[in-house]
Amino acid sequence: MAVLDFLVNLAQGLSKFFADAGAEFLAWTTDIVPLALVALTVLNAIVSLIGEDRFDSFARKLTKNVFARYTLLPYLANFLTGSPSSFVFGRYLHEKYKPGFYEVNNRTNMAPMMCLFPHVNPGELFVWLGIYNGVVQGYGEKAGALLAVCTFLLAFCTSSLIGLTVEKMAGFLAKRQGIDWEEVEASKFQA
């Protein structure tokens, strides 16, 4: 009988798991998905109103300053397009800046932005929600909100340092390998 009880409990546990997962999925389709769709629609409308040429010009200006290049541009890219589409913003950069941009874009700011803007990377939202729900259960909603804001601000403040470090490392390795960034940049436009 112990084996039979175990199997019954296992089946009930699996059924509860699937029911809870279905309820969570349904909650996402009524909460997060509409939020993401509306956010992306509004942002696309803004870009359309501003004009793509003006937006491109603005984005290119951001690449000239190290702070803007590794903070504003990646955050703007992730906010406007989300993952993985945000990588296309690399087109505004000189080749020597791309390693730092991609590092910041993918690793440094993806999860912190998701804390406040779930449309940025919905594929990993469950990780943040697990941490957030644990903090909320242990310390309350104010602590969860504080965690989200502090995570975002910490990443925002460290993005330039991380991007610049990766840029310098890539420059060192390129020099060591005999790679001339200007030649790489020029070859982009020959194809």
PDB file of C-alpha atoms in Angstrom:
ATOM      1  CA  MET A   1       0.000   0.000   0.000  1.00  0.00           C
ATOM      2  CA  ALA A   2       2.894   2.407   0.652  1.00  0.00           C
ATOM      3  CA  VAL A   3       3.889   2.238  -3.018  1.00  0.00           C
ATOM      4  CA  LEU A   4       0.309   2.895  -4.113  1.00  0.00           C
ATOM      5  CA  ASP A   5       0.009   5.866  -1.723  1.00  0.00           C
ATOM      6  CA  PHE A   6       3.285   7.208  -3.075  1.00  0.00           C
ATOM      7  CA  LEU A   7       2.038   6.966  -6.676  1.00  0.00           C
ATOM      8  CA  VAL A   8      -1.270   8.638  -5.781  1.00  0.00           C
ATOM      9  CA  ASN A   9       0.562  11.476  -3.994  1.00  0.00           C
ATOM     10  CA  LEU A  10       2.926  11.816  -6.950  1.00  0.00           C
ATOM     11  CA  ALA A  11       0.014  12.033  -9.400  1.00  0.00           C
ATOM     12  CA  GLN A  12      -1.764  14.594  -7.216  1.00  0.00           C
ATOM     13  CA  GLY A  13       1.426  16.615  -6.922  1.00  0.00           C
ATOM     14  CA  LEU A  14       1.919  16.612 -10.690  1.00  0.00           C
ATOM     15  CA  SER A  15      -1.693  17.619 -11.263  1.00  0.00           C
ATOM     16  CA  LYS A  16      -1.326  20.496  -8.790  1.00  0.00           C
ATOM     17  CA  PHE A  17       1.931  21.551 -10.438  1.00  0.00           C
ATOM     18  CA  PHE A  18       0.325  21.688 -13.894  1.00  0.00           C
ATOM     19  CA  ALA A  19      -2.738  23.500 -12.531  1.00  0.00           C
ATOM     20  CA  ASP A  20      -0.529  26.095 -10.806  1.00  0.00           C
ATOM     21  CA  ALA A  21       1.637  26.474 -13.924  1.00  0.00           C
ATOM     22  CA  GLY A  22      -1.486  26.959 -16.033  1.00  0.00           C
ATOM     23  CA  ALA A  23      -2.818  29.579 -13.621  1.00  0.00           C
ATOM     24  CA  GLU A  24       0.521  31.408 -13.724  1.00  0.00           C
ATOM     25  CA  PHE A  25       0.552  31.283 -17.526  1.00  0.00           C
ATOM     26  CA  LEU A  26      -2.978  32.652 -17.625  1.00  0.00           C
ATOM     27  CA  ALA A  27      -1.962  35.454 -15.259  1.00  0.00           C
ATOM     28  CA  TRP A  28       0.929  36.323 -17.579  1.00  0.00           C
ATOM     29  CA  THR A  29      -1.346  36.431 -20.606  1.00  0.00           C
ATOM     30  CA  THR A  30      -3.662  38.861 -18.841  1.00  0.00           C
ATOM     31  CA  ASP A  31      -0.969  40.960 -17.122  1.00  0.00           C
ATOM     32  CA  ILE A  32       2.505  40.884 -18.667  1.00  0.00           C
ATOM     33  CA  VAL A  33       1.738  40.185 -22.332  1.00  0.00           C
ATOM     34  CA  PRO A  34      -0.691  43.131 -22.725  1.00  0.00           C
ATOM     35  CA  LEU A  35       1.760  45.366 -20.840  1.00  0.00           C
ATOM     36  CA  ALA A  36       4.571  44.401 -23.202  1.00  0.00           C
ATOM     37  CA  LEU A  37       2.418  44.818 -26.309  1.00  0.00           C
ATOM     38  CA  VAL A  38       1.175  48.248 -25.262  1.00  0.00           C
ATOM     39  CA  ALA A  39       4.696  49.382 -24.295  1.00  0.00           C
ATOM     40  CA  LEU A  40       6.153  48.265 -27.621  1.00  0.00           C
ATOM     41  CA  THR A  41       3.264  49.813 -29.558  1.00  0.00           C
ATOM     42  CA  VAL A  42       3.692  53.163 -27.802  1.00  0.00           C
ATOM     43  CA  LEU A  43       7.452  53.102 -28.298  1.00  0.00           C
ATOM     44  CA  ASN A  44       7.110  52.255 -31.993  1.00  0.00           C
ATOM     45  CA  ALA A  45       4.625  55.099 -32.338  1.00  0.00           C
ATOM     46  CA  ILE A  46       7.092  57.494 -30.707  1.00  0.00           C
ATOM     47  CA  VAL A  47       9.875  56.424 -33.082  1.00  0.00           C
ATOM     48  CA  SER A  48       7.473  56.815 -36.012  1.00  0.00           C
ATOM     49  CA  LEU A  49       6.494  60.317 -34.876  1.00  0.00           C
ATOM     50  CA  ILE A  50      10.094  61.381 -34.314  1.00  0.00           C
ATOM     51  CA  GLY A  51      11.193  59.817 -37.580  1.00  0.00           C
ATOM     52  CA  GLU A  52      13.630  56.996 -38.083  1.00  0.00           C
ATOM     53  CA  ASP A  53      16.350  59.302 -39.475  1.00  0.00           C
ATOM     54  CA  ARG A  54      16.228  61.554 -36.416  1.00  0.00           C
ATOM     55  CA  PHE A  55      16.244  58.551 -34.137  1.00  0.00           C
ATOM     56  CA  ASP A  56      19.269  57.097 -35.980  1.00  0.00           C
ATOM     57  CA  SER A  57      21.068  60.434 -35.709  1.00  0.00           C
ATOM     58  CA  PHE A  58      20.338  60.586 -31.968  1.00  0.00           C
ATOM     59  CA  ALA A  59      21.567  57.010 -31.452  1.00  0.00           C
ATOM     60  CA  ARG A  60      24.811  57.719 -33.348  1.00  0.00           C
ATOM     61  CA  LYS A  61      25.443  60.749 -31.128  1.00  0.00           C
ATOM     62  CA  LEU A  62      25.119  58.533 -28.066  1.00  0.00           C
ATOM     63  CA  THR A  63      28.050  56.399 -29.247  1.00  0.00           C
ATOM     64  CA  LYS A  64      30.570  59.237 -29.021  1.00  0.00           C
ATOM     65  CA  ASN A  65      30.542  59.524 -25.218  1.00  0.00           C
ATOM     66  CA  VAL A  66      31.668  56.559 -23.098  1.00  0.00           C
ATOM     67  CA  PHE A  67      28.921  57.069 -20.526  1.00  0.00           C
ATOM     68  CA  ALA A  68      26.192  57.331 -23.145  1.00  0.00           C
ATOM     69  CA  ARG A  69      27.661  54.482 -25.201  1.00  0.00           C
ATOM     70  CA  TYR A  70      27.606  51.973 -22.361  1.00  0.00           C
ATOM     71  CA  THR A  71      24.680  53.253 -20.341  1.00  0.00           C
ATOM     72  CA  LEU A  72      22.111  55.174 -22.331  1.00  0.00           C
ATOM     73  CA  LEU A  73      22.371  53.326 -25.663  1.00  0.00           C
ATOM     74  CA  PRO A  74      22.084  49.764 -24.261  1.00  0.00           C
ATOM     75  CA  TYR A  75      19.301  50.753 -21.882  1.00  0.00           C
ATOM     76  CA  LEU A  76      17.454  52.539 -24.654  1.00  0.00           C
ATOM     77  CA  ALA A  77      17.940  49.507 -26.924  1.00  0.00           C
ATOM     78  CA  ASN A  78      16.606  47.083 -24.343  1.00  0.00           C
ATOM     79  CA  PHE A  79      13.719  49.319 -23.383  1.00  0.00           C
ATOM     80  CA  LEU A  80      12.626  49.977 -26.951  1.00  0.00           C
ATOM     81  CA  THR A  81      13.083  46.530 -28.450  1.00  0.00           C
ATOM     82  CA  GLY A  82      13.764  43.991 -25.709  1.00  0.00           C
ATOM     83  CA  SER A  83      15.900  40.892 -26.002  1.00  0.00           C
ATOM     84  CA  PRO A  84      17.351  39.781 -28.402  1.00  0.00           C
ATOM     85  CA  SER A  85      16.335  42.588 -30.779  1.00  0.00           C
ATOM     86  CA  SER A  86      18.349  45.121 -28.783  1.00  0.00           C
ATOM     87  CA  PHE A  87      21.557  43.846 -30.379  1.00  0.00           C
ATOM     88  CA  VAL A  88      20.652  45.635 -33.634  1.00  0.00           C
ATOM     89  CA  PHE A  89      21.519  48.898 -31.894  1.00  0.00           C
ATOM     90  CA  GLY A  90      25.129  47.800 -32.313  1.00  0.00           C
ATOM     91  CA  ARG A  91      24.874  49.051 -35.894  1.00  0.00           C
ATOM     92  CA  TYR A  92      25.361  52.591 -34.610  1.00  0.00           C
ATOM     93  CA  LEU A  93      28.742  51.745 -33.097  1.00  0.00           C
ATOM     94  CA  HIS A  94      32.287  51.740 -34.402  1.00  0.00           C
ATOM     95  CA  GLU A  95      33.576  48.144 -34.418  1.00  0.00           C
ATOM     96  CA  LYS A  96      35.978  48.711 -31.522  1.00  0.00           C
ATOM     97  CA  TYR A  97      33.073  49.629 -29.228  1.00  0.00           C
ATOM     98  CA  LYS A  98      30.866  46.650 -30.024  1.00  0.00           C
ATOM     99  CA  PRO A  99      32.365  44.139 -27.538  1.00  0.00           C
ATOM    100  CA  GLY A 100      31.709  46.513 -24.625  1.00  0.00           C
ATOM    101  CA  PHE A 101      28.234  47.346 -25.903  1.00  0.00           C
ATOM    102  CA  TYR A 102      27.262  43.701 -26.284  1.00  0.00           C
ATOM    103  CA  GLU A 103      28.592  42.891 -22.816  1.00  0.00           C
ATOM    104  CA  VAL A 104      26.569  45.664 -21.222  1.00  0.00           C
ATOM    105  CA  ASN A 105      23.538  45.022 -23.403  1.00  0.00           C
ATOM    106  CA  ASN A 106      23.347  41.315 -22.711  1.00  0.00           C
ATOM    107  CA  ARG A 107      24.748  40.798 -19.246  1.00  0.00           C
ATOM    108  CA  THR A 108      24.965  43.980 -17.237  1.00  0.00           C
ATOM    109  CA  ASN A 109      21.584  45.525 -17.852  1.00  0.00           C
ATOM    110  CA  MET A 110      19.234  42.783 -19.075  1.00  0.00           C
ATOM    111  CA  ALA A 111      18.117  41.379 -15.708  1.00  0.00           C
ATOM    112  CA  PRO A 112      18.134  44.721 -13.857  1.00  0.00           C
ATOM    113  CA  MET A 113      15.951  46.297 -16.537  1.00  0.00           C
ATOM    114  CA  MET A 114      13.608  43.324 -16.393  1.00  0.00           C
ATOM    115  CA  CYS A 115      13.031  44.113 -12.703  1.00  0.00           C
ATOM    116  CA  LEU A 116      11.183  47.277 -13.700  1.00  0.00           C
ATOM    117  CA  PHE A 117      10.236  46.608 -17.325  1.00  0.00           C
ATOM    118  CA  PRO A 118       9.117  42.983 -17.845  1.00  0.00           C
ATOM    119  CA  HIS A 119       8.878  43.331 -21.637  1.00  0.00           C
ATOM    120  CA  VAL A 120      12.681  43.597 -21.861  1.00  0.00           C
ATOM    121  CA  ASN A 121      13.326  39.878 -21.426  1.00  0.00           C
ATOM    122  CA  PRO A 122      10.153  37.911 -20.705  1.00  0.00           C
ATOM    123  CA  GLY A 123      11.989  34.626 -21.267  1.00  0.00           C
ATOM    124  CA  GLU A 124      13.886  35.084 -18.002  1.00  0.00           C
ATOM    125  CA  LEU A 125      11.128  36.779 -16.064  1.00  0.00           C
ATOM    126  CA  PHE A 126      10.480  33.669 -13.990  1.00  0.00           C
ATOM    127  CA  VAL A 127      13.934  34.018 -12.383  1.00  0.00           C
ATOM    128  CA  TRP A 128      13.257  37.586 -11.281  1.00  0.00           C
ATOM    129  CA  LEU A 129       9.738  36.746 -10.123  1.00  0.00           C
ATOM    130  CA  GLY A 130      11.093  33.886  -8.012  1.00  0.00           C
ATOM    131  CA  ILE A 131      13.588  36.159  -6.277  1.00  0.00           C
ATOM    132  CA  TYR A 132      11.077  38.988  -5.973  1.00  0.00           C
ATOM    133  CA  ASN A 133       8.349  36.762  -4.527  1.00  0.00           C
ATOM    134  CA  GLY A 134      10.797  35.324  -1.996  1.00  0.00           C
ATOM    135  CA  VAL A 135      11.792  38.802  -0.847  1.00  0.00           C
ATOM    136  CA  VAL A 136       8.150  39.944  -0.712  1.00  0.00           C
ATOM    137  CA  GLN A 137       7.109  36.903   1.319  1.00  0.00           C
ATOM    138  CA  GLY A 138       9.987  37.398   3.724  1.00  0.00           C
ATOM    139  CA  TYR A 139      10.084  41.165   4.028  1.00  0.00           C
ATOM    140  CA  GLY A 140       7.026  42.687   2.340  1.00  0.00           C
ATOM    141  CA  GLU A 141       6.211  44.444  -0.914  1.00  0.00           C
ATOM    142  CA  LYS A 142       8.215  47.555  -0.080  1.00  0.00           C
ATOM    143  CA  ALA A 143      11.369  45.423   0.201  1.00  0.00           C
ATOM    144  CA  GLY A 144      10.603  43.819  -3.173  1.00  0.00           C
ATOM    145  CA  ALA A 145      10.194  47.223  -4.805  1.00  0.00           C
ATOM    146  CA  LEU A 146      13.383  48.453  -3.138  1.00  0.00           C
ATOM    147  CA  LEU A 147      15.250  45.407  -4.453  1.00  0.00           C
ATOM    148  CA  ALA A 148      14.034  46.120  -8.005  1.00  0.00           C
ATOM    149  CA  VAL A 149      15.015  49.792  -7.904  1.00  0.00           C
ATOM    150  CA  CYS A 150      18.399  49.148  -6.256  1.00  0.00           C
ATOM    151  CA  THR A 151      19.217  46.367  -8.725  1.00  0.00           C
ATOM    152  CA  PHE A 152      18.403  48.684 -11.623  1.00  0.00           C
ATOM    153  CA  LEU A 153      20.404  51.615 -10.210  1.00  0.00           C
ATOM    154  CA  LEU A 154      23.445  49.486  -9.369  1.00  0.00           C
ATOM    155  CA  ALA A 155      23.596  48.086 -12.892  1.00  0.00           C
ATOM    156  CA  PHE A 156      23.011  51.535 -14.380  1.00  0.00           C
ATOM    157  CA  CYS A 157      25.917  52.960 -12.380  1.00  0.00           C
ATOM    158  CA  THR A 158      28.335  50.138 -13.213  1.00  0.00           C
ATOM    159  CA  SER A 159      27.495  49.785 -16.921  1.00  0.00           C
ATOM    160  CA  SER A 160      30.002  52.381 -18.121  1.00  0.00           C
ATOM    161  CA  LEU A 161      32.815  50.886 -16.063  1.00  0.00           C
ATOM    162  CA  ILE A 162      32.105  47.373 -17.333  1.00  0.00           C
ATOM    163  CA  GLY A 163      31.699  48.500 -20.949  1.00  0.00           C
ATOM    164  CA  LEU A 164      34.914  50.519 -20.853  1.00  0.00           C
ATOM    165  CA  THR A 165      36.802  47.606 -19.276  1.00  0.00           C
ATOM    166  CA  VAL A 166      35.630  45.221 -21.999  1.00  0.00           C
ATOM    167  CA  GLU A 167      36.430  47.838 -24.663  1.00  0.00           C
ATOM    168  CA  LYS A 168      40.009  48.155 -23.369  1.00  0.00           C
ATOM    169  CA  MET A 169      40.423  44.368 -23.114  1.00  0.00           C
ATOM    170  CA  ALA A 170      39.153  43.925 -26.683  1.00  0.00           C
ATOM    171  CA  GLY A 171      41.541  46.663 -27.847  1.00  0.00           C
ATOM    172  CA  PHE A 172      44.463  44.968 -26.112  1.00  0.00           C
ATOM    173  CA  LEU A 173      43.596  41.579 -27.629  1.00  0.00           C
ATOM    174  CA  ALA A 174      43.048  43.109 -31.075  1.00  0.00           C
ATOM    175  CA  LYS A 175      46.434  44.814 -30.948  1.00  0.00           C
ATOM    176  CA  ARG A 176      48.032  41.564 -29.846  1.00  0.00           C
ATOM    177  CA  GLN A 177      46.446  39.749 -32.801  1.00  0.00           C
ATOM    178  CA  GLY A 178      47.395  42.509 -35.246  1.00  0.00           C
ATOM    179  CA  ILE A 179      43.805  43.619 -35.836  1.00  0.00           C
ATOM    180  CA  ASP A 180      43.399  47.210 -36.983  1.00  0.00           C
ATOM    181  CA  TRP A 181      39.974  48.515 -35.950  1.00  0.00           C
ATOM    182  CA  GLU A 182      39.998  51.113 -38.732  1.00  0.00           C
ATOM    183  CA  GLU A 183      40.496  48.387 -41.361  1.00  0.00           C
ATOM    184  CA  VAL A 184      37.671  46.363 -39.831  1.00  0.00           C
ATOM    185  CA  GLU A 185      35.452  49.436 -39.853  1.00  0.00           C
ATOM    186  CA  ALA A 186      36.314  50.229 -43.493  1.00  0.00           C
ATOM    187  CA  SER A 187      35.667  46.638 -44.603  1.00  0.00           C
ATOM    188  CA  LYS A 188      32.107  46.879 -43.253  1.00  0.00           C
ATOM    189  CA  PHE A 189      31.140  49.254 -45.995  1.00  0.00           C
ATOM    190  CA  GLN A 190      32.885  47.420 -48.847  1.00  0.00           C
ATOM    191  CA  ALA A 191      30.582  44.410 -48.758  1.00  0.00           C
TER     192      ALA A 191
END
